[in-house]
Amino acid sequence: VQLVESGGGSVQAGGSLALSCTAPSHFFVSCGMGWFRQAPGKERELVSSISPDGTTSYLDSVKGRFTISRDDAENTLRLRMNNLKTEDTGVYYCAADCVVGVRVGMTPRYWGQGTQVTVSS
């Protein structure tokens, strides 16, 4: 199974980026999906998730700035990131799990290769 991310890059604080993740079509019907990130020297953290019924959740520090969405027609998971801060810097990973979903404390079964997001001051 392949999850393929795109859209990372470098931006100044206050700027915006949009990440995309393509996945097999059935993931969008029956699997929870989400975005993790890992900053240098820090543990990986769950940034946002979306369940098969469309329920979303966000890390407190990104609420109001990030938006997760699913485009079922294009088999694409997206993360829109606005008002980026230097602390948002890290490698962002798309992930999915078709049994327990994507949630804090659980390690999803399927992962993308990661895409770098760098926010400078």
Short mmCIF file of C-alpha atoms in Angstrom, two decimals:
data_model
loop_
_atom_site.label_atom_id
_atom_site.label_comp_id
_atom_site.label_asym_id
_atom_site.label_seq_id
_atom_site.Cartn_x
_atom_site.Cartn_y
_atom_site.Cartn_z
CA VAL A 1 0.00 0.00 0.00
CA GLN A 2 1.39 3.39 -0.95
CA LEU A 3 0.65 6.72 0.64
CA VAL A 4 2.39 9.48 -1.29
CA GLU A 5 2.77 12.96 0.16
CA SER A 6 3.52 16.16 -1.67
CA GLY A 7 3.44 19.86 -1.04
CA GLY A 8 6.08 20.47 1.59
CA GLY A 9 8.54 23.31 1.32
CA SER A 10 9.95 26.39 2.96
CA VAL A 11 7.96 29.42 3.99
CA GLN A 12 8.30 32.40 6.28
CA ALA A 13 6.36 32.63 9.49
CA GLY A 14 2.81 33.73 8.80
CA GLY A 15 2.75 32.03 5.43
CA SER A 16 0.75 29.07 4.18
CA LEU A 17 1.38 25.63 2.74
CA ALA A 18 -0.86 22.83 1.58
CA LEU A 19 0.06 19.17 1.88
CA SER A 20 -1.49 16.37 -0.15
CA CYS A 21 -1.50 12.61 0.25
CA THR A 22 -2.77 10.17 -2.33
CA ALA A 23 -3.93 6.72 -1.24
CA PRO A 24 -5.89 3.76 -2.58
CA SER A 25 -9.53 4.63 -3.08
CA HIS A 26 -10.88 2.23 -0.46
CA PHE A 27 -8.98 4.12 2.24
CA PHE A 28 -11.41 6.99 1.82
CA VAL A 29 -14.38 4.74 2.46
CA SER A 30 -13.31 2.72 5.46
CA CYS A 31 -10.07 3.99 6.98
CA GLY A 32 -9.14 6.70 9.39
CA MET A 33 -6.43 8.98 8.01
CA GLY A 34 -4.29 11.72 9.39
CA TRP A 35 -1.11 13.76 9.50
CA PHE A 36 1.77 13.37 11.91
CA ARG A 37 4.87 15.49 12.21
CA GLN A 38 8.28 15.09 13.73
CA ALA A 39 10.61 17.95 14.50
CA PRO A 40 14.34 17.41 15.01
CA GLY A 41 15.02 16.03 18.47
CA LYS A 42 11.34 15.69 19.28
CA GLU A 43 8.86 12.86 19.33
CA ARG A 44 6.43 12.37 16.51
CA GLU A 45 3.03 13.90 17.21
CA LEU A 46 -0.40 13.60 15.69
CA VAL A 47 -1.33 16.90 14.07
CA SER A 48 -4.77 16.11 12.70
CA SER A 49 -6.99 13.18 11.81
CA ILE A 50 -10.20 12.47 9.96
CA SER A 51 -12.42 9.45 10.40
CA PRO A 52 -14.40 7.69 7.67
CA ASP A 53 -17.52 9.61 8.66
CA GLY A 54 -15.65 12.90 8.34
CA THR A 55 -15.08 13.65 12.01
CA THR A 56 -11.91 15.71 12.42
CA SER A 57 -9.56 16.36 15.28
CA TYR A 58 -6.59 18.68 15.73
CA LEU A 59 -3.59 19.18 17.94
CA ASP A 60 -4.37 22.13 20.20
CA SER A 61 -1.47 24.21 18.87
CA VAL A 62 -2.77 24.05 15.28
CA LYS A 63 -6.48 24.57 15.91
CA GLY A 64 -7.79 27.48 13.88
CA ARG A 65 -4.74 27.43 11.60
CA PHE A 66 -4.75 23.97 10.00
CA THR A 67 -7.58 22.27 8.13
CA ILE A 68 -7.69 18.59 7.20
CA SER A 69 -9.91 17.46 4.36
CA ARG A 70 -10.57 14.52 2.13
CA ASP A 71 -11.22 14.60 -1.60
CA ASP A 72 -12.82 11.25 -2.20
CA ALA A 73 -13.10 11.81 -5.96
CA GLU A 74 -9.34 12.34 -6.26
CA ASN A 75 -8.34 9.86 -3.53
CA THR A 76 -6.45 12.65 -1.80
CA LEU A 77 -6.05 13.69 1.80
CA ARG A 78 -5.09 17.32 2.32
CA LEU A 79 -3.77 19.51 5.09
CA ARG A 80 -4.09 23.23 4.64
CA MET A 81 -1.71 25.10 6.94
CA ASN A 82 -2.18 28.84 7.47
CA ASN A 83 -0.38 31.32 9.69
CA LEU A 84 2.56 28.96 9.99
CA LYS A 85 4.91 29.32 12.94
CA THR A 86 8.53 28.30 13.33
CA GLU A 87 7.44 25.56 15.72
CA ASP A 88 5.48 23.95 12.88
CA THR A 89 8.78 22.97 11.26
CA GLY A 90 9.26 19.24 10.81
CA VAL A 91 8.73 16.25 8.60
CA TYR A 92 5.04 15.68 7.99
CA TYR A 93 3.75 12.16 7.43
CA CYS A 94 0.46 10.98 6.04
CA ALA A 95 -0.87 7.89 7.83
CA ALA A 96 -3.87 5.59 7.73
CA ASP A 97 -5.31 2.68 9.63
CA CYS A 98 -8.35 0.70 8.58
CA VAL A 99 -8.91 -1.06 11.91
CA VAL A 100 -8.51 1.42 14.75
CA GLY A 101 -8.28 4.64 12.80
CA VAL A 102 -5.73 7.40 13.42
CA ARG A 103 -5.71 8.57 17.01
CA VAL A 104 -3.40 9.70 19.76
CA GLY A 105 -1.43 6.87 21.32
CA MET A 106 -1.91 4.47 18.42
CA THR A 107 0.55 3.76 15.60
CA PRO A 108 -1.22 3.58 12.24
CA ARG A 109 -0.42 0.68 9.95
CA TYR A 110 0.19 2.65 6.77
CA TRP A 111 2.63 5.55 6.34
CA GLY A 112 3.87 7.84 3.64
CA GLN A 113 7.51 8.71 3.13
CA GLY A 114 7.22 12.16 4.69
CA THR A 115 7.57 15.67 3.37
CA GLN A 116 9.66 18.45 4.91
CA VAL A 117 8.02 21.66 6.11
CA THR A 118 10.37 24.45 7.15
CA VAL A 119 9.09 27.70 8.62
CA SER A 120 11.61 30.49 9.09
CA SER A 121 11.29 33.63 11.18
#
